[in-house]
């Protein structure tokens, strides 16, 4: 594999948990291939396959594109042995020719029966990737890092960090923890809806599940939120800090806030009420691409 530069990600990308060809039928795989090819043409710098993808999901997105950077955001280390991942990713990279990055994460205790000592587990996983033949070297991977220890590990042993569900304040703190050279590519969730109440309802429908996961709530408490902010799917204060709710110009403004706080790249996840927050929101992706224009 080839280490990617920060420039290979561009300033703005798309994060989507719907890019899983392994979880759908032939028609679904065709729809994914058409969608990612269009995202590439629209000019987005990177495509993040969200929701614990497999190496096969990454291979399919790589095969359907030509130039855009493709990343797993993130591959669950408990579900995929390191040696198998290294072997499979070598084939993905051969097709990608320097435009693939392996995003890794420890997931969450309530979702993983064998979850224990996540930091130590990640260290051991990185050791195994280093020792594999072929290896996956530090410049060929990023970590889903929230807390100080995992951020430092990301800086020391990977290209950088891909934090999920974070504020601009976290981005500033993460940049300080990572240092100036590591990649910082946070995810930002977007609801393109100018009705504030309706947009917040869409956001809460997504956020409620994440507020059951201690890794996220502990991080938000570190950032100064209180337990009361987690009630009812999230307070207005919490929603406004974690999401971009409004029109495309507001999304641009919020994205710039993350970039100004120290992010190199922002991965936009678009939620829609019509699709229950999932699916392939191609109309919204087009609307955002038009709004960002040459800034992509």
PDB file of C-alpha atoms in Angstrom:
ATOM      1  CA  UNK A   1       0.000   0.000   0.000  1.00  0.00           C
ATOM      2  CA  UNK A   2       0.940   3.627  -0.422  1.00  0.00           C
ATOM      3  CA  UNK A   3       0.658   6.250   2.321  1.00  0.00           C
ATOM      4  CA  UNK A   4      -1.859   8.948   1.396  1.00  0.00           C
ATOM      5  CA  UNK A   5      -1.206  12.647   1.753  1.00  0.00           C
ATOM      6  CA  UNK A   6      -3.692  14.920   3.471  1.00  0.00           C
ATOM      7  CA  UNK A   7      -4.434  16.495   0.095  1.00  0.00           C
ATOM      8  CA  UNK A   8      -5.702  13.141  -1.195  1.00  0.00           C
ATOM      9  CA  UNK A   9      -8.815  13.550   0.983  1.00  0.00           C
ATOM     10  CA  UNK A  10      -9.750  17.019  -0.178  1.00  0.00           C
ATOM     11  CA  UNK A  11     -11.531  19.376   2.190  1.00  0.00           C
ATOM     12  CA  UNK A  12     -14.984  17.770   2.064  1.00  0.00           C
ATOM     13  CA  UNK A  13     -16.110  14.180   1.675  1.00  0.00           C
ATOM     14  CA  UNK A  14     -19.198  12.015   2.100  1.00  0.00           C
ATOM     15  CA  UNK A  15     -19.793   9.504   4.916  1.00  0.00           C
ATOM     16  CA  UNK A  16     -22.548   6.957   4.355  1.00  0.00           C
ATOM     17  CA  UNK A  17     -23.559   3.748   6.088  1.00  0.00           C
ATOM     18  CA  UNK A  18     -25.525   2.760   2.969  1.00  0.00           C
ATOM     19  CA  UNK A  19     -22.436   1.868   0.920  1.00  0.00           C
ATOM     20  CA  UNK A  20     -22.434  -1.770   1.996  1.00  0.00           C
ATOM     21  CA  UNK A  21     -22.661  -3.943  -1.084  1.00  0.00           C
ATOM     22  CA  UNK A  22     -22.278  -7.055   1.074  1.00  0.00           C
ATOM     23  CA  UNK A  23     -25.591  -6.336   2.821  1.00  0.00           C
ATOM     24  CA  UNK A  24     -27.843  -5.968  -0.191  1.00  0.00           C
ATOM     25  CA  UNK A  25     -28.904  -7.656  -3.410  1.00  0.00           C
ATOM     26  CA  UNK A  26     -27.765  -7.125  -7.001  1.00  0.00           C
ATOM     27  CA  UNK A  27     -30.071  -4.140  -7.461  1.00  0.00           C
ATOM     28  CA  UNK A  28     -28.749  -2.588  -4.268  1.00  0.00           C
ATOM     29  CA  UNK A  29     -25.149  -3.125  -5.337  1.00  0.00           C
ATOM     30  CA  UNK A  30     -25.880  -1.503  -8.687  1.00  0.00           C
ATOM     31  CA  UNK A  31     -27.442   1.499  -6.933  1.00  0.00           C
ATOM     32  CA  UNK A  32     -24.372   1.868  -4.705  1.00  0.00           C
ATOM     33  CA  UNK A  33     -22.019   1.671  -7.684  1.00  0.00           C
ATOM     34  CA  UNK A  34     -23.970   4.355  -9.552  1.00  0.00           C
ATOM     35  CA  UNK A  35     -24.118   6.575  -6.465  1.00  0.00           C
ATOM     36  CA  UNK A  36     -20.398   6.457  -5.675  1.00  0.00           C
ATOM     37  CA  UNK A  37     -19.505   7.057  -9.314  1.00  0.00           C
ATOM     38  CA  UNK A  38     -21.661  10.180  -9.228  1.00  0.00           C
ATOM     39  CA  UNK A  39     -20.133  11.333  -5.926  1.00  0.00           C
ATOM     40  CA  UNK A  40     -16.735  11.099  -7.571  1.00  0.00           C
ATOM     41  CA  UNK A  41     -17.948  13.175 -10.525  1.00  0.00           C
ATOM     42  CA  UNK A  42     -19.445  15.752  -8.162  1.00  0.00           C
ATOM     43  CA  UNK A  43     -15.965  16.393  -6.821  1.00  0.00           C
ATOM     44  CA  UNK A  44     -16.034  15.119  -3.250  1.00  0.00           C
ATOM     45  CA  UNK A  45     -12.537  14.396  -1.989  1.00  0.00           C
ATOM     46  CA  UNK A  46     -13.197  11.132  -0.160  1.00  0.00           C
ATOM     47  CA  UNK A  47     -15.929   8.553   0.342  1.00  0.00           C
ATOM     48  CA  UNK A  48     -16.219   7.062   3.840  1.00  0.00           C
ATOM     49  CA  UNK A  49     -18.003   3.711   4.040  1.00  0.00           C
ATOM     50  CA  UNK A  50     -19.706   4.033   7.421  1.00  0.00           C
ATOM     51  CA  UNK A  51     -21.342   1.604   9.797  1.00  0.00           C
ATOM     52  CA  UNK A  52     -18.681  -1.089  10.289  1.00  0.00           C
ATOM     53  CA  UNK A  53     -17.982  -2.085   6.681  1.00  0.00           C
ATOM     54  CA  UNK A  54     -16.087  -5.148   5.554  1.00  0.00           C
ATOM     55  CA  UNK A  55     -13.080  -5.268   3.208  1.00  0.00           C
ATOM     56  CA  UNK A  56     -15.447  -6.516   0.510  1.00  0.00           C
ATOM     57  CA  UNK A  57     -17.551  -3.353   0.865  1.00  0.00           C
ATOM     58  CA  UNK A  58     -14.410  -1.294   0.331  1.00  0.00           C
ATOM     59  CA  UNK A  59     -13.431  -3.370  -2.695  1.00  0.00           C
ATOM     60  CA  UNK A  60     -16.805  -2.724  -4.343  1.00  0.00           C
ATOM     61  CA  UNK A  61     -16.600   1.064  -3.868  1.00  0.00           C
ATOM     62  CA  UNK A  62     -13.047   1.107  -5.188  1.00  0.00           C
ATOM     63  CA  UNK A  63     -14.116  -0.899  -8.233  1.00  0.00           C
ATOM     64  CA  UNK A  64     -16.955   1.545  -8.999  1.00  0.00           C
ATOM     65  CA  UNK A  65     -14.703   4.627  -8.880  1.00  0.00           C
ATOM     66  CA  UNK A  66     -11.515   5.795 -10.572  1.00  0.00           C
ATOM     67  CA  UNK A  67      -9.872   8.651  -8.700  1.00  0.00           C
ATOM     68  CA  UNK A  68     -11.639   9.443  -5.408  1.00  0.00           C
ATOM     69  CA  UNK A  69     -10.119   8.392  -2.086  1.00  0.00           C
ATOM     70  CA  UNK A  70     -12.044   5.550  -0.423  1.00  0.00           C
ATOM     71  CA  UNK A  71     -11.956   4.874   3.319  1.00  0.00           C
ATOM     72  CA  UNK A  72     -13.591   2.535   5.796  1.00  0.00           C
ATOM     73  CA  UNK A  73     -15.236   4.586   8.485  1.00  0.00           C
ATOM     74  CA  UNK A  74     -14.753   2.379  10.406  1.00  0.00           C
ATOM     75  CA  UNK A  75     -13.871  -1.317  10.203  1.00  0.00           C
ATOM     76  CA  UNK A  76     -14.673  -2.968  13.549  1.00  0.00           C
ATOM     77  CA  UNK A  77     -11.512  -4.639  14.881  1.00  0.00           C
ATOM     78  CA  UNK A  78     -13.522  -7.208  16.856  1.00  0.00           C
ATOM     79  CA  UNK A  79     -15.250  -8.511  13.717  1.00  0.00           C
ATOM     80  CA  UNK A  80     -12.258  -8.904  11.389  1.00  0.00           C
ATOM     81  CA  UNK A  81      -8.959 -10.598  12.380  1.00  0.00           C
ATOM     82  CA  UNK A  82      -5.976  -8.396  11.572  1.00  0.00           C
ATOM     83  CA  UNK A  83      -4.152 -10.977   9.470  1.00  0.00           C
ATOM     84  CA  UNK A  84      -7.217 -11.556   7.287  1.00  0.00           C
ATOM     85  CA  UNK A  85      -7.776  -7.817   6.913  1.00  0.00           C
ATOM     86  CA  UNK A  86      -4.170  -7.243   5.876  1.00  0.00           C
ATOM     87  CA  UNK A  87      -4.429  -9.905   3.177  1.00  0.00           C
ATOM     88  CA  UNK A  88      -7.770  -8.686   1.878  1.00  0.00           C
ATOM     89  CA  UNK A  89      -6.805  -5.027   1.956  1.00  0.00           C
ATOM     90  CA  UNK A  90      -3.696  -5.762  -0.103  1.00  0.00           C
ATOM     91  CA  UNK A  91      -6.004  -6.804  -2.941  1.00  0.00           C
ATOM     92  CA  UNK A  92      -8.185  -3.724  -2.438  1.00  0.00           C
ATOM     93  CA  UNK A  93      -5.143  -1.471  -2.596  1.00  0.00           C
ATOM     94  CA  UNK A  94      -3.863  -3.168  -5.734  1.00  0.00           C
ATOM     95  CA  UNK A  95      -7.085  -2.062  -7.429  1.00  0.00           C
ATOM     96  CA  UNK A  96      -7.142   1.333  -5.703  1.00  0.00           C
ATOM     97  CA  UNK A  97      -3.535   2.222  -6.618  1.00  0.00           C
ATOM     98  CA  UNK A  98      -2.916   4.548  -3.715  1.00  0.00           C
ATOM     99  CA  UNK A  99      -6.389   5.912  -3.018  1.00  0.00           C
ATOM    100  CA  UNK A 100      -7.581   3.672  -0.182  1.00  0.00           C
ATOM    101  CA  UNK A 101      -7.225   4.183   3.577  1.00  0.00           C
ATOM    102  CA  UNK A 102      -8.128   1.614   6.242  1.00  0.00           C
ATOM    103  CA  UNK A 103     -10.157   3.243   9.003  1.00  0.00           C
ATOM    104  CA  UNK A 104     -10.217   1.205  12.211  1.00  0.00           C
ATOM    105  CA  UNK A 105     -12.247   1.447  15.406  1.00  0.00           C
ATOM    106  CA  UNK A 106     -13.035  -0.405  18.625  1.00  0.00           C
ATOM    107  CA  UNK A 107     -16.841  -0.013  18.350  1.00  0.00           C
ATOM    108  CA  UNK A 108     -18.809  -0.056  21.635  1.00  0.00           C
ATOM    109  CA  UNK A 109     -19.321  -2.396  24.557  1.00  0.00           C
ATOM    110  CA  UNK A 110     -23.117  -2.737  24.156  1.00  0.00           C
ATOM    111  CA  UNK A 111     -22.575  -3.830  20.536  1.00  0.00           C
ATOM    112  CA  UNK A 112     -19.650  -6.236  20.973  1.00  0.00           C
ATOM    113  CA  UNK A 113     -19.925  -9.222  23.363  1.00  0.00           C
ATOM    114  CA  UNK A 114     -16.135  -9.657  23.593  1.00  0.00           C
ATOM    115  CA  UNK A 115     -15.474  -5.948  24.187  1.00  0.00           C
ATOM    116  CA  UNK A 116     -12.710  -5.474  26.775  1.00  0.00           C
ATOM    117  CA  UNK A 117      -9.767  -3.088  27.241  1.00  0.00           C
ATOM    118  CA  UNK A 118     -10.377  -1.268  23.948  1.00  0.00           C
ATOM    119  CA  UNK A 119      -7.117   0.690  23.979  1.00  0.00           C
ATOM    120  CA  UNK A 120      -5.029  -2.440  24.550  1.00  0.00           C
ATOM    121  CA  UNK A 121      -7.045  -4.269  21.908  1.00  0.00           C
ATOM    122  CA  UNK A 122      -6.326  -1.556  19.356  1.00  0.00           C
ATOM    123  CA  UNK A 123      -2.606  -1.575  20.193  1.00  0.00           C
ATOM    124  CA  UNK A 124      -2.521  -5.356  19.695  1.00  0.00           C
ATOM    125  CA  UNK A 125      -4.439  -5.032  16.423  1.00  0.00           C
ATOM    126  CA  UNK A 126      -1.991  -2.448  15.089  1.00  0.00           C
ATOM    127  CA  UNK A 127       0.903  -4.692  16.137  1.00  0.00           C
ATOM    128  CA  UNK A 128      -0.670  -7.520  14.141  1.00  0.00           C
ATOM    129  CA  UNK A 129      -1.132  -5.316  11.068  1.00  0.00           C
ATOM    130  CA  UNK A 130       2.524  -4.270  11.317  1.00  0.00           C
ATOM    131  CA  UNK A 131       3.642  -7.894  11.531  1.00  0.00           C
ATOM    132  CA  UNK A 132       1.381  -9.243   8.778  1.00  0.00           C
ATOM    133  CA  UNK A 133       2.664 -10.180   5.336  1.00  0.00           C
ATOM    134  CA  UNK A 134       1.831  -7.985   3.564  1.00  0.00           C
ATOM    135  CA  UNK A 135       1.641  -5.410   6.341  1.00  0.00           C
ATOM    136  CA  UNK A 136      -0.676  -2.424   6.709  1.00  0.00           C
ATOM    137  CA  UNK A 137       1.691   0.326   7.755  1.00  0.00           C
ATOM    138  CA  UNK A 138       0.943   3.423   9.881  1.00  0.00           C
ATOM    139  CA  UNK A 139       0.536   5.751   6.903  1.00  0.00           C
ATOM    140  CA  UNK A 140      -2.058   3.420   5.412  1.00  0.00           C
ATOM    141  CA  UNK A 141      -4.608   3.555   8.234  1.00  0.00           C
ATOM    142  CA  UNK A 142      -6.553   5.983  10.448  1.00  0.00           C
ATOM    143  CA  UNK A 143      -8.197   5.443  13.826  1.00  0.00           C
ATOM    144  CA  UNK A 144     -11.653   6.362  15.095  1.00  0.00           C
ATOM    145  CA  UNK A 145     -10.360   8.287  18.106  1.00  0.00           C
ATOM    146  CA  UNK A 146     -12.290  10.342  20.654  1.00  0.00           C
ATOM    147  CA  UNK A 147     -10.402  10.404  23.952  1.00  0.00           C
ATOM    148  CA  UNK A 148      -6.853  11.595  24.646  1.00  0.00           C
ATOM    149  CA  UNK A 149      -5.229   8.140  24.734  1.00  0.00           C
ATOM    150  CA  UNK A 150      -6.710   6.969  21.453  1.00  0.00           C
ATOM    151  CA  UNK A 151      -5.914  10.309  19.804  1.00  0.00           C
ATOM    152  CA  UNK A 152      -2.286   9.979  20.828  1.00  0.00           C
ATOM    153  CA  UNK A 153      -2.241   6.432  19.494  1.00  0.00           C
ATOM    154  CA  UNK A 154      -3.693   7.696  16.217  1.00  0.00           C
ATOM    155  CA  UNK A 155      -0.925  10.270  15.938  1.00  0.00           C
ATOM    156  CA  UNK A 156       1.824   7.809  16.858  1.00  0.00           C
ATOM    157  CA  UNK A 157       0.730   4.791  14.850  1.00  0.00           C
ATOM    158  CA  UNK A 158      -1.476   5.906  11.970  1.00  0.00           C
ATOM    159  CA  UNK A 159      -2.027   8.678   9.470  1.00  0.00           C
ATOM    160  CA  UNK A 160      -4.406  10.331  11.918  1.00  0.00           C
ATOM    161  CA  UNK A 161      -7.912  10.328  13.377  1.00  0.00           C
ATOM    162  CA  UNK A 162     -11.479  10.030  12.079  1.00  0.00           C
ATOM    163  CA  UNK A 163     -13.702  11.079  15.007  1.00  0.00           C
ATOM    164  CA  UNK A 164     -17.457  10.548  14.789  1.00  0.00           C
ATOM    165  CA  UNK A 165     -20.215  12.615  16.414  1.00  0.00           C
ATOM    166  CA  UNK A 166     -18.033  15.438  17.667  1.00  0.00           C
ATOM    167  CA  UNK A 167     -18.206  19.192  18.150  1.00  0.00           C
ATOM    168  CA  UNK A 168     -15.921  21.915  16.866  1.00  0.00           C
ATOM    169  CA  UNK A 169     -14.514  22.155  20.391  1.00  0.00           C
ATOM    170  CA  UNK A 170     -13.524  18.499  20.218  1.00  0.00           C
ATOM    171  CA  UNK A 171     -11.917  19.144  16.834  1.00  0.00           C
ATOM    172  CA  UNK A 172      -9.767  21.897  18.337  1.00  0.00           C
ATOM    173  CA  UNK A 173      -8.755  19.661  21.236  1.00  0.00           C
ATOM    174  CA  UNK A 174      -8.074  16.762  18.870  1.00  0.00           C
ATOM    175  CA  UNK A 175      -5.821  18.925  16.714  1.00  0.00           C
ATOM    176  CA  UNK A 176      -3.806  19.889  19.771  1.00  0.00           C
ATOM    177  CA  UNK A 177      -3.558  16.259  20.892  1.00  0.00           C
ATOM    178  CA  UNK A 178      -2.610  14.988  17.425  1.00  0.00           C
ATOM    179  CA  UNK A 179      -0.067  17.682  16.670  1.00  0.00           C
ATOM    180  CA  UNK A 180       0.200  19.575  13.400  1.00  0.00           C
ATOM    181  CA  UNK A 181       1.114  16.714  11.080  1.00  0.00           C
ATOM    182  CA  UNK A 182      -1.534  14.034  11.674  1.00  0.00           C
ATOM    183  CA  UNK A 183      -4.686  13.888   9.552  1.00  0.00           C
ATOM    184  CA  UNK A 184      -7.847  15.023  11.353  1.00  0.00           C
ATOM    185  CA  UNK A 185     -11.022  14.074   9.475  1.00  0.00           C
ATOM    186  CA  UNK A 186     -14.148  14.376  11.641  1.00  0.00           C
ATOM    187  CA  UNK A 187     -17.608  13.310  10.547  1.00  0.00           C
ATOM    188  CA  UNK A 188     -20.373  15.942  10.559  1.00  0.00           C
ATOM    189  CA  UNK A 189     -24.017  14.916  10.333  1.00  0.00           C
ATOM    190  CA  UNK A 190     -26.240  17.073   8.113  1.00  0.00           C
ATOM    191  CA  UNK A 191     -30.003  17.545   7.844  1.00  0.00           C
ATOM    192  CA  UNK A 192     -30.925  19.693   4.848  1.00  0.00           C
ATOM    193  CA  UNK A 193     -34.203  21.063   6.200  1.00  0.00           C
ATOM    194  CA  UNK A 194     -35.001  24.719   6.908  1.00  0.00           C
ATOM    195  CA  UNK A 195     -37.815  23.843   9.327  1.00  0.00           C
ATOM    196  CA  UNK A 196     -35.964  23.797  12.699  1.00  0.00           C
ATOM    197  CA  UNK A 197     -38.417  21.539  14.522  1.00  0.00           C
ATOM    198  CA  UNK A 198     -38.569  19.013  11.715  1.00  0.00           C
ATOM    199  CA  UNK A 199     -34.787  19.036  11.275  1.00  0.00           C
ATOM    200  CA  UNK A 200     -34.278  18.434  15.002  1.00  0.00           C
ATOM    201  CA  UNK A 201     -36.748  15.552  14.925  1.00  0.00           C
ATOM    202  CA  UNK A 202     -34.761  13.922  12.118  1.00  0.00           C
ATOM    203  CA  UNK A 203     -31.538  14.476  14.051  1.00  0.00           C
ATOM    204  CA  UNK A 204     -32.972  13.091  17.297  1.00  0.00           C
ATOM    205  CA  UNK A 205     -34.195   9.961  15.519  1.00  0.00           C
ATOM    206  CA  UNK A 206     -30.573   9.248  14.632  1.00  0.00           C
ATOM    207  CA  UNK A 207     -28.914  10.556  17.808  1.00  0.00           C
ATOM    208  CA  UNK A 208     -31.077   8.678  20.322  1.00  0.00           C
ATOM    209  CA  UNK A 209     -29.297   5.387  19.624  1.00  0.00           C
ATOM    210  CA  UNK A 210     -25.826   6.905  19.948  1.00  0.00           C
ATOM    211  CA  UNK A 211     -26.737   8.410  23.307  1.00  0.00           C
ATOM    212  CA  UNK A 212     -27.017   4.846  24.628  1.00  0.00           C
ATOM    213  CA  UNK A 213     -23.304   4.250  23.935  1.00  0.00           C
ATOM    214  CA  UNK A 214     -20.908   5.171  26.759  1.00  0.00           C
ATOM    215  CA  UNK A 215     -17.988   6.064  24.467  1.00  0.00           C
ATOM    216  CA  UNK A 216     -19.984   8.932  22.982  1.00  0.00           C
ATOM    217  CA  UNK A 217     -21.673  10.122  26.154  1.00  0.00           C
ATOM    218  CA  UNK A 218     -18.371  10.082  28.065  1.00  0.00           C
ATOM    219  CA  UNK A 219     -16.788  12.186  25.339  1.00  0.00           C
ATOM    220  CA  UNK A 220     -19.675  14.661  25.398  1.00  0.00           C
ATOM    221  CA  UNK A 221     -19.468  14.924  29.183  1.00  0.00           C
ATOM    222  CA  UNK A 222     -15.757  15.719  28.828  1.00  0.00           C
ATOM    223  CA  UNK A 223     -16.751  18.527  26.479  1.00  0.00           C
ATOM    224  CA  UNK A 224     -19.017  20.109  29.097  1.00  0.00           C
ATOM    225  CA  UNK A 225     -22.447  18.678  28.333  1.00  0.00           C
ATOM    226  CA  UNK A 226     -24.620  17.311  31.130  1.00  0.00           C
ATOM    227  CA  UNK A 227     -26.765  14.223  31.499  1.00  0.00           C
ATOM    228  CA  UNK A 228     -29.832  16.383  30.950  1.00  0.00           C
ATOM    229  CA  UNK A 229     -28.556  17.126  27.430  1.00  0.00           C
ATOM    230  CA  UNK A 230     -28.991  13.432  26.583  1.00  0.00           C
ATOM    231  CA  UNK A 231     -32.679  13.259  27.468  1.00  0.00           C
ATOM    232  CA  UNK A 232     -35.392  13.031  24.834  1.00  0.00           C
ATOM    233  CA  UNK A 233     -32.964  12.304  22.029  1.00  0.00           C
ATOM    234  CA  UNK A 234     -30.806  15.340  22.761  1.00  0.00           C
ATOM    235  CA  UNK A 235     -31.225  18.942  23.898  1.00  0.00           C
ATOM    236  CA  UNK A 236     -31.322  21.791  21.404  1.00  0.00           C
ATOM    237  CA  UNK A 237     -27.883  22.822  22.671  1.00  0.00           C
ATOM    238  CA  UNK A 238     -26.499  19.357  21.958  1.00  0.00           C
ATOM    239  CA  UNK A 239     -28.138  19.092  18.530  1.00  0.00           C
ATOM    240  CA  UNK A 240     -26.842  22.485  17.451  1.00  0.00           C
ATOM    241  CA  UNK A 241     -23.315  21.522  18.543  1.00  0.00           C
ATOM    242  CA  UNK A 242     -23.233  18.111  16.842  1.00  0.00           C
ATOM    243  CA  UNK A 243     -25.217  18.665  13.633  1.00  0.00           C
ATOM    244  CA  UNK A 244     -25.553  21.012  10.682  1.00  0.00           C
ATOM    245  CA  UNK A 245     -29.306  21.643  10.525  1.00  0.00           C
ATOM    246  CA  UNK A 246     -30.596  23.948   7.792  1.00  0.00           C
ATOM    247  CA  UNK A 247     -29.900  24.810   4.193  1.00  0.00           C
ATOM    248  CA  UNK A 248     -26.763  24.085   2.172  1.00  0.00           C
ATOM    249  CA  UNK A 249     -25.241  27.473   2.984  1.00  0.00           C
ATOM    250  CA  UNK A 250     -25.533  26.701   6.687  1.00  0.00           C
ATOM    251  CA  UNK A 251     -23.852  23.340   6.091  1.00  0.00           C
ATOM    252  CA  UNK A 252     -20.998  25.180   4.374  1.00  0.00           C
ATOM    253  CA  UNK A 253     -20.692  27.527   7.335  1.00  0.00           C
ATOM    254  CA  UNK A 254     -20.668  24.675   9.851  1.00  0.00           C
ATOM    255  CA  UNK A 255     -18.101  22.781   7.777  1.00  0.00           C
ATOM    256  CA  UNK A 256     -15.830  25.816   7.787  1.00  0.00           C
ATOM    257  CA  UNK A 257     -16.098  25.944  11.584  1.00  0.00           C
ATOM    258  CA  UNK A 258     -14.623  22.433  11.789  1.00  0.00           C
ATOM    259  CA  UNK A 259     -11.906  23.305   9.292  1.00  0.00           C
ATOM    260  CA  UNK A 260     -11.098  26.488  11.180  1.00  0.00           C
ATOM    261  CA  UNK A 261     -10.917  24.467  14.414  1.00  0.00           C
ATOM    262  CA  UNK A 262      -8.172  22.290  12.968  1.00  0.00           C
ATOM    263  CA  UNK A 263      -9.760  19.658  10.745  1.00  0.00           C
ATOM    264  CA  UNK A 264      -8.011  18.816   7.468  1.00  0.00           C
ATOM    265  CA  UNK A 265     -11.139  17.228   6.004  1.00  0.00           C
ATOM    266  CA  UNK A 266     -14.805  16.982   7.004  1.00  0.00           C
ATOM    267  CA  UNK A 267     -16.873  13.903   6.111  1.00  0.00           C
ATOM    268  CA  UNK A 268     -20.531  14.865   5.702  1.00  0.00           C
ATOM    269  CA  UNK A 269     -23.242  12.373   6.613  1.00  0.00           C
ATOM    270  CA  UNK A 270     -26.622  13.369   5.175  1.00  0.00           C
ATOM    271  CA  UNK A 271     -29.776  12.317   7.027  1.00  0.00           C
ATOM    272  CA  UNK A 272     -33.227  12.469   5.480  1.00  0.00           C
ATOM    273  CA  UNK A 273     -36.571  12.007   7.203  1.00  0.00           C
ATOM    274  CA  UNK A 274     -38.038  10.306   4.156  1.00  0.00           C
ATOM    275  CA  UNK A 275     -35.490   7.486   4.266  1.00  0.00           C
ATOM    276  CA  UNK A 276     -35.421   7.133   8.022  1.00  0.00           C
ATOM    277  CA  UNK A 277     -31.999   8.727   8.030  1.00  0.00           C
ATOM    278  CA  UNK A 278     -30.384   6.109   5.798  1.00  0.00           C
ATOM    279  CA  UNK A 279     -30.381   5.304   2.096  1.00  0.00           C
ATOM    280  CA  UNK A 280     -28.571   7.031  -0.743  1.00  0.00           C
ATOM    281  CA  UNK A 281     -29.653  10.720  -0.631  1.00  0.00           C
ATOM    282  CA  UNK A 282     -28.317  11.573  -4.062  1.00  0.00           C
ATOM    283  CA  UNK A 283     -30.404  14.733  -4.496  1.00  0.00           C
ATOM    284  CA  UNK A 284     -29.003  16.145  -1.247  1.00  0.00           C
ATOM    285  CA  UNK A 285     -25.455  15.163  -2.201  1.00  0.00           C
ATOM    286  CA  UNK A 286     -25.911  17.074  -5.455  1.00  0.00           C
ATOM    287  CA  UNK A 287     -27.322  20.094  -3.631  1.00  0.00           C
ATOM    288  CA  UNK A 288     -24.336  20.203  -1.292  1.00  0.00           C
ATOM    289  CA  UNK A 289     -21.849  19.770  -4.126  1.00  0.00           C
ATOM    290  CA  UNK A 290     -23.412  22.709  -5.971  1.00  0.00           C
ATOM    291  CA  UNK A 291     -23.261  24.851  -2.823  1.00  0.00           C
ATOM    292  CA  UNK A 292     -19.629  24.048  -2.075  1.00  0.00           C
ATOM    293  CA  UNK A 293     -18.577  24.459  -5.699  1.00  0.00           C
ATOM    294  CA  UNK A 294     -14.807  24.851  -6.048  1.00  0.00           C
ATOM    295  CA  UNK A 295     -14.359  24.371  -2.300  1.00  0.00           C
ATOM    296  CA  UNK A 296     -14.715  20.606  -2.653  1.00  0.00           C
TER     297      UNK A 296
END
